[in-house]
Amino acid sequence: MEIMTVASLEKGLLAIFAVIVGAIFISKLKSKKLKLPPGPLAVPIFGNWLQVGDDLNHRNLGDLAKKYGEIFLLKMGQRNLVVVSSPDLAKEVLHTQGVEFGSRTRNVVFDIFTGKGQDMVFTVYGEHWRKMRRIMTVPFFTNKVVQQYRFAWEDELGRAVDDIKKRPEASTTGIVIRRRLQLVMYNIMYRMMFDRRFESEDDPLFLRLKALNGERSRLAQSFEYNYGDFIPVLRPFLRGYLKICKEVKESRLLLFKDYFIDERKKLASTTGSKVTGDKCAIDHIFEAEEKGEINEDNVLYIVENINVAAIETTLWSMEWGLAEIVNHPEIQQKIRAELDAVIGRGVPLTEPDTTKLPYLQAVVKETLRLHMAIPLLVPHMNLHQAKLGGYDIPAESKILVNAWFLANNPEWWEKPEEFIPERFLGEEKIEASGNDFRFLPFGVGRRSCPGIILALPILALALGRLVQNFELLPPPGQSKVDVTEKGGQFSLHILNHSVVVAKPIA
Ligand code: HEM
């Protein structure tokens, strides 16, 4: 009896041993078969994390591209990160294989802020994304919307100019114009979304909203939580961080709901079944909710997405553009001369005028080229194993297209580190919408930025109105304003908000 037990135990152990050896053999065979992109040698558990560090910014990744080539792989703990750094491969990811690479990765923090992809920006490529993108198109991303709201944009910029003129220090020691532009951007988007505006920079609701959006950005873009994202066994140490993220997320969504969504619903119920006059964006979104196409949470996440995707990116770009205009008086003069010649001195610039001002448009493009707000695009992902550039890309890899590198590589651009709008005035018409794979500030293809239709005219209007009304200079004692960058997980903005002297032009 005892002999029998020992024998079967032996047999059992042998079987387990055989299974383990078999599994190792098969996994070796499988990984042998995969032809992975080149990259630095990865160590167990940490991968390349200890070598490359947390800050995988566009410049560091550009340097790695010079070493490893147009496609390389970094193993960040458990995560595979594939970086693409040539126009041809960017085309492959965003266009030719747009479906295969059309999903998004989220990390532990983005999972919280997007309710695991109940939004549009961070959801995987599929039915939900298609529905959300369709539902958001009519209220936000058409020419009709531009024509409906251009007067509101012009009005907001007119008010900002008047306010700046009223501040005596603006023309002497200078002010942070960006603060007033931030109110402009909030008012532009909140008028479009809810037909609401904030009276001043001190409006308590505006201050709360701004603080919560700022916290959301800081928490999501920080590198502080990478360790728990890359190495899941360390995740328990992130408990405190994730708790704060959850609290910020809850307070923010509640603010959107209580002060904006419910208010608009109340207005609709008191003015009859439908809002009279022009519908604003949220009315269209409510209709989709009423039809059962989306739920209440999706409505909230649409508002969340617009707060981040629309306001911050456009504001950062305005800020960069303004800084470069201050630092290049000759460019500022050329913009002013074009405005005077085309629409006349003292005639306020309007949205339809912006299409008649090639130099101003070139300034906007050059701003987006040199200082891309989202230099690596929003991370893409392949749901299934795929092929790219002759290599195997494991399923669920994070794919970064280094759009900044494409637009700032001396191989393709002359003096790329200099701010030269004229480069966009040549024979070949390079547009921001992606007709040239070296210049993709809004991405291109299925997951490209639908907000480009609003962002380009708003940027031209803001910079144009400022130049029309003010001589813009660095503060006394400074020859230039600082344009040092500060990056995050995939955002890029100016490190120090510029103090700018704005002398009214008579
Ligand atoms: C200068 C301003 C802006 C820049 C530089 C910018 C840039 C981008 C980039 C690079 C992407 C990702 C593309 C990709 O992953 O391939 C994106 C996505 C997106 N942007 Fe923008 N954007 C700007 C303004 C706006 C505005 C004004 C809105 C809305 C009103 C907006 C809404 C979105 C949305 C919803 C997505 C996600 C699209 C999707 O995943 O299908 N953006 N943007």
Coordinates of C-alpha atoms and ligand atoms in Angstrom, one line a residue:
M1 CA 0.0 0.0 0.0
E2 CA 2.8 2.4 1.1
I3 CA 4.9 1.4 -1.9
M4 CA 2.0 2.1 -4.2
T5 CA 1.6 5.7 -2.7
V6 CA 5.3 6.5 -3.1
A7 CA 5.1 5.2 -6.7
S8 CA 2.1 7.3 -7.6
L9 CA 3.6 10.3 -5.8
E10 CA 6.7 9.9 -7.9
K11 CA 4.6 9.6 -11.1
G12 CA 2.7 12.7 -10.1
L13 CA 5.9 14.7 -9.5
L14 CA 7.3 13.5 -12.8
A15 CA 4.1 14.6 -14.6
I16 CA 4.3 18.1 -13.0
F17 CA 8.0 18.3 -13.9
A18 CA 7.2 17.3 -17.5
V19 CA 4.4 19.9 -17.7
I20 CA 6.7 22.7 -16.3
V21 CA 9.6 21.7 -18.7
G22 CA 7.1 21.6 -21.6
A23 CA 5.6 25.0 -20.7
I24 CA 9.1 26.5 -20.5
F25 CA 10.0 24.9 -23.8
I26 CA 6.9 26.1 -25.5
S27 CA 7.2 29.6 -24.1
K28 CA 10.9 29.7 -25.2
L29 CA 9.9 28.4 -28.6
K30 CA 7.2 31.1 -28.8
S31 CA 9.4 33.9 -27.7
K32 CA 12.1 32.7 -30.1
K33 CA 9.6 32.9 -32.9
L34 CA 8.7 36.5 -32.1
K35 CA 11.0 38.9 -33.9
L36 CA 10.8 41.9 -31.5
P37 CA 11.9 45.4 -32.4
P38 CA 15.5 46.3 -31.2
G39 CA 16.0 48.0 -27.9
P40 CA 18.2 48.1 -24.9
L41 CA 18.8 44.8 -23.1
A42 CA 16.0 44.2 -20.5
V43 CA 16.7 42.8 -17.0
P44 CA 14.1 40.5 -15.3
I45 CA 11.2 42.2 -13.5
F46 CA 12.3 45.8 -14.1
G47 CA 12.9 45.5 -17.9
N48 CA 14.6 48.7 -19.1
W49 CA 13.0 50.9 -16.4
L50 CA 16.2 51.3 -14.3
Q51 CA 18.2 52.3 -17.4
V52 CA 15.8 54.7 -19.1
G53 CA 14.0 56.1 -16.0
D54 CA 10.6 57.5 -15.6
D55 CA 10.7 60.5 -17.8
L56 CA 10.1 59.1 -21.3
N57 CA 9.8 62.4 -22.9
H58 CA 9.9 63.2 -26.6
R59 CA 13.6 64.3 -26.5
N60 CA 14.9 61.3 -24.5
L61 CA 12.9 59.0 -26.8
G62 CA 14.3 60.9 -29.8
D63 CA 17.9 60.2 -28.6
L64 CA 17.0 56.5 -28.2
A65 CA 15.7 56.5 -31.8
K66 CA 19.1 57.8 -32.9
K67 CA 20.6 54.8 -31.2
Y68 CA 18.1 52.0 -31.9
G69 CA 16.3 53.2 -35.0
E70 CA 12.9 54.2 -36.3
I71 CA 11.2 51.5 -34.2
F72 CA 12.4 50.2 -30.9
L73 CA 11.0 48.4 -27.9
L74 CA 11.3 49.3 -24.2
K75 CA 10.2 46.9 -21.5
M76 CA 8.9 49.0 -18.6
G77 CA 8.4 46.3 -16.0
Q78 CA 5.4 44.3 -17.3
R79 CA 4.6 46.8 -20.1
N80 CA 5.8 46.8 -23.6
L81 CA 6.4 50.2 -25.1
V82 CA 7.0 50.5 -28.8
V83 CA 8.3 53.9 -30.0
V84 CA 7.9 54.9 -33.7
S85 CA 10.1 57.7 -35.0
S86 CA 9.8 57.9 -38.8
P87 CA 7.2 59.3 -41.2
D88 CA 6.8 55.9 -42.9
L89 CA 6.1 54.0 -39.7
A90 CA 3.9 56.8 -38.4
K91 CA 1.8 56.3 -41.5
E92 CA 1.7 52.6 -40.9
V93 CA 0.4 53.0 -37.3
L94 CA -2.0 55.8 -37.9
H95 CA -3.2 55.2 -41.4
T96 CA -2.4 51.9 -43.1
Q97 CA -2.9 49.8 -40.0
G98 CA -5.1 52.3 -38.3
V99 CA -7.6 49.7 -37.1
E100 CA -4.9 47.3 -35.7
F101 CA -3.2 50.2 -33.8
G102 CA -6.4 52.3 -33.1
S103 CA -6.9 51.3 -29.5
R104 CA -5.6 53.2 -26.4
T105 CA -3.7 52.0 -23.4
R106 CA -4.7 53.3 -20.0
N107 CA -2.6 53.0 -16.9
V108 CA -4.0 52.6 -13.3
V109 CA -4.6 56.4 -13.0
F110 CA -6.3 56.9 -16.3
D111 CA -8.5 53.9 -15.5
I112 CA -9.8 56.0 -12.6
F113 CA -10.3 59.2 -14.4
T114 CA -12.0 57.6 -17.4
G115 CA -14.1 55.0 -15.5
K116 CA -12.0 52.3 -17.3
G117 CA -12.7 53.8 -20.8
Q118 CA -16.3 54.9 -20.5
D119 CA -15.2 58.1 -22.2
M120 CA -14.1 58.7 -25.8
V121 CA -10.4 59.7 -25.7
F122 CA -9.2 56.7 -23.8
T123 CA -11.5 53.9 -24.9
V124 CA -10.3 51.0 -27.1
Y125 CA -11.1 51.0 -30.8
G126 CA -14.6 49.4 -31.1
E127 CA -18.3 49.9 -30.9
H128 CA -18.3 52.2 -27.9
W129 CA -15.6 54.5 -29.4
R130 CA -17.4 54.7 -32.7
K131 CA -20.7 55.7 -31.0
M132 CA -19.1 58.3 -28.7
R133 CA -17.2 59.8 -31.6
R134 CA -20.4 60.0 -33.7
I135 CA -22.4 61.5 -30.9
M136 CA -19.7 64.1 -30.2
T137 CA -19.3 65.1 -33.8
V138 CA -22.5 67.1 -34.4
P139 CA -22.3 69.2 -31.3
F140 CA -18.6 69.9 -31.4
F141 CA -16.7 69.1 -34.6
T142 CA -18.5 70.6 -37.7
N143 CA -18.2 73.8 -39.6
K144 CA -21.8 74.6 -38.6
V145 CA -20.6 74.6 -35.0
V146 CA -17.8 76.9 -35.9
Q147 CA -20.2 79.3 -37.5
Q148 CA -22.6 79.1 -34.6
Y149 CA -19.9 79.9 -32.0
R150 CA -17.4 82.1 -33.8
F151 CA -19.2 85.2 -32.4
A152 CA -18.8 83.9 -28.9
W153 CA -15.1 83.3 -29.5
E154 CA -14.6 86.8 -30.9
D155 CA -16.6 88.2 -28.0
E156 CA -14.5 86.5 -25.4
L157 CA -11.2 87.7 -27.0
G158 CA -12.6 91.2 -27.3
R159 CA -13.4 91.2 -23.6
A160 CA -9.9 89.9 -22.8
V161 CA -8.3 92.6 -24.8
D162 CA -10.4 95.3 -23.0
D163 CA -9.5 93.8 -19.6
I164 CA -5.8 93.8 -20.4
K165 CA -6.1 97.4 -21.6
K166 CA -7.6 98.4 -18.2
R167 CA -4.7 97.0 -16.2
P168 CA -2.0 99.8 -15.9
E169 CA 0.8 97.3 -15.0
A170 CA 0.2 95.5 -18.3
S171 CA 2.0 98.2 -20.2
T172 CA 4.7 98.8 -17.6
T173 CA 6.0 95.8 -15.6
G174 CA 3.9 93.3 -17.5
I175 CA 1.3 90.6 -16.6
V176 CA 0.8 86.9 -17.0
I177 CA -1.5 87.2 -20.1
R178 CA -2.0 83.4 -19.9
R179 CA -4.2 83.8 -16.9
R180 CA -6.7 85.9 -18.8
L181 CA -6.4 83.5 -21.8
Q182 CA -7.3 80.6 -19.5
L183 CA -10.6 82.3 -18.7
V184 CA -11.1 82.9 -22.5
M185 CA -10.7 79.2 -23.2
Y186 CA -13.0 78.1 -20.3
N187 CA -15.6 80.6 -21.5
I188 CA -15.3 79.5 -25.1
M189 CA -15.8 75.8 -24.2
Y190 CA -18.4 76.4 -21.5
R191 CA -20.5 78.6 -23.9
M192 CA -20.3 75.9 -26.5
M193 CA -21.1 73.1 -24.0
F194 CA -23.6 74.7 -21.7
D195 CA -24.3 78.2 -22.9
R196 CA -22.6 79.4 -19.7
R197 CA -19.7 81.8 -19.0
F198 CA -17.7 82.9 -16.0
E199 CA -17.7 86.7 -15.4
S200 CA -14.1 87.0 -14.1
E201 CA -10.9 85.3 -13.1
D202 CA -12.2 85.4 -9.5
D203 CA -15.6 83.7 -10.2
P204 CA -15.8 81.1 -7.3
L205 CA -17.2 78.4 -9.6
F206 CA -14.4 79.0 -12.2
L207 CA -11.8 78.8 -9.4
R208 CA -13.1 75.5 -8.2
L209 CA -13.4 74.1 -11.7
K210 CA -9.9 75.3 -12.6
A211 CA -8.4 73.8 -9.4
L212 CA -10.1 70.4 -9.9
N213 CA -9.1 70.2 -13.6
G214 CA -5.5 71.3 -12.6
E215 CA -5.4 68.5 -9.9
R216 CA -6.7 65.9 -12.4
S217 CA -4.0 66.9 -14.9
R218 CA -1.2 67.0 -12.3
L219 CA -2.1 63.5 -10.9
A220 CA -2.5 61.9 -14.4
Q221 CA 0.6 63.4 -16.0
S222 CA 2.9 62.8 -13.0
F223 CA 5.6 60.2 -13.2
E224 CA 5.2 59.5 -9.5
Y225 CA 3.0 56.4 -10.0
N226 CA 5.0 54.7 -12.7
Y227 CA 6.4 52.1 -10.4
G228 CA 3.0 50.7 -9.5
D229 CA 1.9 50.7 -13.1
F230 CA 5.0 49.0 -14.5
I231 CA 5.4 46.4 -11.7
P232 CA 2.0 45.2 -10.5
V233 CA 3.2 43.7 -7.2
L234 CA 4.2 47.2 -6.1
R235 CA 0.6 48.4 -6.7
P236 CA -0.4 48.2 -3.0
F237 CA 2.1 51.0 -2.3
L238 CA 0.1 53.3 -4.6
R239 CA -3.0 53.0 -2.5
G240 CA -2.7 56.5 -1.1
Y241 CA -2.1 58.1 -4.5
L242 CA -5.0 56.2 -6.1
K243 CA -7.3 57.2 -3.3
I244 CA -6.5 60.9 -4.0
C245 CA -7.1 60.3 -7.7
K246 CA -10.5 58.8 -6.9
E247 CA -11.5 61.7 -4.6
V248 CA -10.5 64.3 -7.3
K249 CA -12.4 62.3 -9.9
E250 CA -15.5 62.1 -7.8
S251 CA -15.5 65.8 -6.8
R252 CA -14.9 66.8 -10.4
L253 CA -17.7 64.7 -11.9
L254 CA -20.0 65.9 -9.1
L255 CA -19.2 69.5 -10.0
F256 CA -20.0 68.9 -13.7
K257 CA -23.2 67.2 -12.7
D258 CA -24.5 69.6 -10.0
Y259 CA -23.6 72.9 -11.5
F260 CA -23.8 72.3 -15.2
I261 CA -25.6 69.2 -16.4
D262 CA -28.5 69.3 -13.9
E263 CA -28.8 73.0 -14.3
R264 CA -29.2 72.6 -18.0
K265 CA -31.7 69.8 -17.6
K266 CA -33.7 72.0 -15.2
L267 CA -33.7 74.8 -17.7
A268 CA -35.0 72.5 -20.4
S269 CA -37.8 71.4 -18.1
T270 CA -38.9 74.9 -17.1
T271 CA -38.8 76.3 -20.7
G272 CA -40.9 73.4 -22.0
S273 CA -39.7 70.1 -23.2
K274 CA -36.9 71.5 -25.4
V275 CA -34.5 74.4 -25.0
T276 CA -35.6 77.3 -27.1
G277 CA -33.1 79.0 -29.5
D278 CA -29.9 77.4 -30.6
K279 CA -29.1 74.2 -28.9
C280 CA -25.7 74.0 -27.2
A281 CA -23.6 70.9 -27.2
I282 CA -25.0 69.2 -24.1
D283 CA -28.5 69.4 -25.5
H284 CA -27.4 67.2 -28.4
I285 CA -25.7 64.8 -25.9
F286 CA -28.9 64.7 -23.8
E287 CA -30.8 63.6 -26.9
A288 CA -28.4 60.7 -27.4
E289 CA -28.9 59.8 -23.7
E290 CA -32.7 60.0 -24.1
K291 CA -32.6 57.7 -27.0
G292 CA -30.7 55.2 -24.8
E293 CA -27.5 55.4 -27.0
I294 CA -25.4 56.4 -24.0
N295 CA -25.9 56.5 -20.2
E296 CA -25.6 59.2 -17.6
D297 CA -22.0 58.3 -16.9
N298 CA -21.0 58.6 -20.5
V299 CA -22.5 62.1 -20.6
L300 CA -20.3 63.0 -17.6
Y301 CA -17.2 61.5 -19.3
I302 CA -17.8 63.5 -22.4
V303 CA -17.8 66.7 -20.3
E304 CA -14.6 65.4 -18.6
N305 CA -12.9 64.7 -22.0
I306 CA -13.7 68.2 -23.3
N307 CA -12.3 69.8 -20.1
V308 CA -9.0 68.1 -20.6
A309 CA -8.6 67.6 -24.4
A310 CA -10.0 71.0 -25.5
I311 CA -9.1 73.6 -22.9
E312 CA -5.6 72.7 -21.8
T313 CA -4.1 71.8 -25.2
T314 CA -5.3 74.9 -26.9
L315 CA -4.3 77.1 -23.9
W316 CA -0.8 75.6 -23.8
S317 CA -0.4 76.3 -27.6
M318 CA -1.6 79.9 -27.2
E319 CA 0.9 80.3 -24.4
W320 CA 3.8 79.0 -26.5
G321 CA 2.7 81.1 -29.5
L322 CA 2.6 84.2 -27.4
A323 CA 6.0 83.5 -25.9
E324 CA 7.5 83.1 -29.4
I325 CA 5.9 86.2 -30.7
V326 CA 7.3 88.2 -27.8
N327 CA 10.8 86.7 -28.4
H328 CA 10.6 87.5 -32.2
P329 CA 9.7 91.1 -32.6
E330 CA 10.2 90.9 -36.4
I331 CA 7.7 88.1 -36.7
Q332 CA 5.3 90.0 -34.5
Q333 CA 5.7 93.0 -36.9
K334 CA 5.0 90.8 -39.9
I335 CA 1.8 89.4 -38.4
R336 CA 0.7 93.0 -37.7
A337 CA 1.6 94.2 -41.2
E338 CA -0.4 91.3 -42.7
L339 CA -3.5 92.1 -40.5
D340 CA -3.3 95.8 -41.4
A341 CA -3.0 95.0 -45.1
V342 CA -5.7 92.3 -45.4
I343 CA -8.4 93.5 -42.9
G344 CA -7.4 97.1 -42.2
R345 CA -5.8 98.8 -39.2
G346 CA -8.2 98.9 -36.2
V347 CA -10.7 96.4 -37.7
P348 CA -11.1 93.6 -35.2
L349 CA -10.0 90.2 -36.6
T350 CA -12.9 87.7 -37.1
E351 CA -12.9 84.0 -37.6
P352 CA -13.6 84.1 -41.4
D353 CA -10.7 86.5 -41.8
T354 CA -8.2 83.9 -40.4
T355 CA -8.4 82.0 -43.7
K356 CA -7.1 85.0 -45.6
L357 CA -4.0 85.4 -43.4
P358 CA -1.3 82.9 -44.5
Y359 CA 1.4 84.4 -42.3
L360 CA -0.7 84.2 -39.2
Q361 CA -1.6 80.7 -40.1
A362 CA 2.1 79.9 -40.6
V363 CA 2.8 81.3 -37.1
V364 CA 0.2 78.9 -35.6
K365 CA 1.6 75.9 -37.5
E366 CA 5.2 76.8 -36.5
T367 CA 4.1 77.1 -32.8
L368 CA 2.5 73.6 -33.1
R369 CA 5.6 72.2 -34.7
L370 CA 8.2 73.5 -32.3
H371 CA 6.1 73.1 -29.2
M372 CA 3.7 70.3 -29.6
A373 CA 1.2 70.1 -26.8
I374 CA 0.9 66.3 -27.1
P375 CA 4.4 65.4 -28.6
L376 CA 3.9 61.6 -28.5
L377 CA 0.2 61.8 -29.4
V378 CA -2.2 60.1 -27.1
P379 CA -0.8 56.6 -26.6
H380 CA -2.1 54.0 -29.2
M381 CA -2.4 50.3 -28.6
N382 CA -2.8 47.1 -30.6
L383 CA -5.4 44.7 -29.0
H384 CA -3.9 41.7 -30.9
Q385 CA -0.3 40.7 -31.8
A386 CA 0.7 42.7 -34.9
K387 CA 3.5 43.3 -37.4
L388 CA 5.2 46.7 -37.7
G389 CA 8.3 47.5 -39.7
G390 CA 9.0 43.8 -40.1
Y391 CA 8.9 43.2 -36.4
D392 CA 6.3 41.4 -34.2
I393 CA 4.5 43.6 -31.8
P394 CA 3.1 41.7 -28.8
A395 CA -0.6 42.3 -28.1
E396 CA -1.5 45.3 -25.9
S397 CA 1.7 47.1 -26.5
K398 CA 1.7 50.8 -25.8
I399 CA 2.6 52.5 -29.2
L400 CA 4.1 56.0 -29.0
V401 CA 4.4 57.9 -32.2
N402 CA 7.1 60.5 -31.5
A403 CA 5.4 63.3 -33.5
W404 CA 7.7 65.9 -32.0
F405 CA 10.8 64.1 -33.3
L406 CA 9.2 63.8 -36.8
A407 CA 8.6 67.6 -36.8
N408 CA 12.0 68.5 -35.3
N409 CA 14.5 66.2 -36.9
P410 CA 17.2 68.0 -38.9
E411 CA 17.1 65.2 -41.4
W412 CA 13.7 66.5 -42.6
W413 CA 13.7 70.2 -41.4
E414 CA 16.1 73.0 -41.8
K415 CA 17.2 74.5 -38.5
P416 CA 14.3 72.8 -36.7
E417 CA 15.2 74.3 -33.3
E418 CA 14.5 77.8 -34.6
F419 CA 11.1 79.5 -34.8
I420 CA 10.7 80.2 -38.5
P421 CA 7.0 80.5 -39.7
E422 CA 8.2 81.0 -43.3
R423 CA 9.0 77.3 -43.6
F424 CA 5.2 76.8 -43.9
L425 CA 4.9 79.4 -46.8
G426 CA 6.8 77.4 -49.4
E427 CA 5.6 75.6 -52.5
E428 CA 4.4 72.4 -50.8
K429 CA 1.5 73.1 -48.6
I430 CA 2.0 71.4 -45.3
E431 CA -1.2 71.4 -43.3
A432 CA -1.7 70.6 -39.6
S433 CA -4.4 68.1 -40.6
G434 CA -1.8 65.5 -41.5
N435 CA -1.2 65.7 -45.3
D436 CA 2.5 65.3 -44.5
F437 CA 3.6 62.6 -42.0
R438 CA 6.5 64.8 -40.7
F439 CA 4.0 67.2 -39.2
L440 CA 1.3 65.6 -37.0
P441 CA 0.5 67.9 -34.1
F442 CA -3.1 66.5 -34.1
G443 CA -2.3 63.0 -35.2
V444 CA -4.0 61.7 -38.3
G445 CA -6.5 58.9 -39.1
R446 CA -9.1 57.3 -37.0
R447 CA -7.9 58.5 -33.6
S448 CA -6.8 61.9 -34.8
C449 CA -7.9 65.0 -33.0
P450 CA -11.4 66.0 -34.1
G451 CA -11.0 69.3 -32.2
I452 CA -8.6 70.6 -34.9
I453 CA -11.6 72.3 -36.6
L454 CA -11.9 74.5 -33.5
A455 CA -8.3 74.7 -32.3
L456 CA -6.8 76.2 -35.5
P457 CA -9.2 79.2 -35.8
I458 CA -9.3 79.8 -32.1
L459 CA -5.4 79.9 -31.9
A460 CA -5.2 82.3 -34.9
L461 CA -7.9 84.5 -33.5
A462 CA -6.2 84.7 -30.1
L463 CA -2.7 85.4 -31.3
G464 CA -4.0 87.8 -34.1
R465 CA -6.2 89.8 -31.7
L466 CA -3.3 90.2 -29.2
V467 CA -0.9 91.4 -31.9
Q468 CA -3.5 93.7 -33.4
N469 CA -4.1 95.4 -30.0
F470 CA -0.8 95.3 -28.3
E471 CA 2.9 95.6 -28.7
L472 CA 4.0 92.5 -26.9
L473 CA 7.4 92.6 -25.1
P474 CA 9.4 90.8 -22.5
P475 CA 9.3 92.4 -19.0
P476 CA 11.8 95.2 -18.2
G477 CA 15.4 94.0 -17.9
Q478 CA 14.7 90.8 -19.9
S479 CA 15.5 90.3 -23.6
K480 CA 13.5 87.2 -24.0
V481 CA 10.8 85.2 -22.1
D482 CA 11.8 81.7 -20.9
V483 CA 10.5 78.9 -23.2
T484 CA 11.8 76.0 -21.1
E485 CA 9.5 72.9 -21.4
K486 CA 7.8 70.8 -18.8
G487 CA 6.5 67.5 -19.8
G488 CA 4.3 64.8 -18.3
Q489 CA 3.2 61.3 -19.3
F490 CA 2.2 62.7 -22.7
S491 CA 1.7 66.4 -22.3
L492 CA 4.1 69.3 -22.9
H493 CA 3.7 72.9 -21.7
I494 CA 5.8 75.9 -20.8
L495 CA 7.6 75.6 -17.5
N496 CA 7.2 79.2 -16.4
H497 CA 4.2 81.2 -17.4
S498 CA 5.6 84.3 -19.2
V499 CA 5.2 87.7 -17.8
V500 CA 4.5 89.9 -20.9
V501 CA 4.3 93.6 -21.3
A502 CA 1.3 94.6 -23.5
K503 CA 1.5 98.2 -24.7
P504 CA -1.8 99.1 -26.3
I505 CA -1.5 100.2 -30.0
A506 CA -3.3 103.4 -30.6
Ligands
HEM1 C1 -4.0 73.0 -30.0 C2 -5.0 72.2 -29.5 C3 -5.0 70.7 -29.6 C4 -4.0 69.8 -29.9 C5 -2.5 70.1 -30.1 C6 -4.6 68.5 -29.8 C7 -3.9 67.3 -30.1 C8 -4.5 66.1 -30.0 C9 -3.8 64.9 -30.3 C10 -2.3 64.8 -30.6 C11 -4.6 63.8 -30.1 C12 -4.3 62.4 -30.3 C13 -4.2 61.9 -31.7 C14 -3.8 60.4 -31.8 O1 -3.7 59.8 -30.7 O2 -3.5 59.9 -32.8 C15 -5.9 64.4 -29.8 C16 -7.0 63.7 -29.6 C17 -8.3 64.2 -29.2 N1 -8.6 65.6 -29.2 FE1 -7.3 67.1 -29.5 N2 -5.9 68.6 -29.6 C18 -6.2 70.0 -29.5 C19 -7.5 70.5 -29.3 C20 -8.6 69.8 -29.1 C21 -9.9 70.4 -28.9 C22 -10.2 71.9 -29.0 C23 -10.8 69.4 -28.7 C24 -12.3 69.4 -28.5 C25 -13.1 70.4 -28.6 C26 -10.0 68.2 -28.8 C27 -10.6 66.9 -28.6 C28 -9.9 65.7 -28.8 C29 -10.5 64.4 -28.7 C30 -11.9 64.1 -28.3 C31 -9.4 63.5 -28.9 C32 -9.5 62.0 -28.9 C33 -9.9 61.4 -30.3 C34 -10.0 59.9 -30.2 O3 -9.4 59.2 -29.4 O4 -10.7 59.3 -31.1 N3 -8.7 68.5 -29.0 N4 -5.8 65.8 -29.8

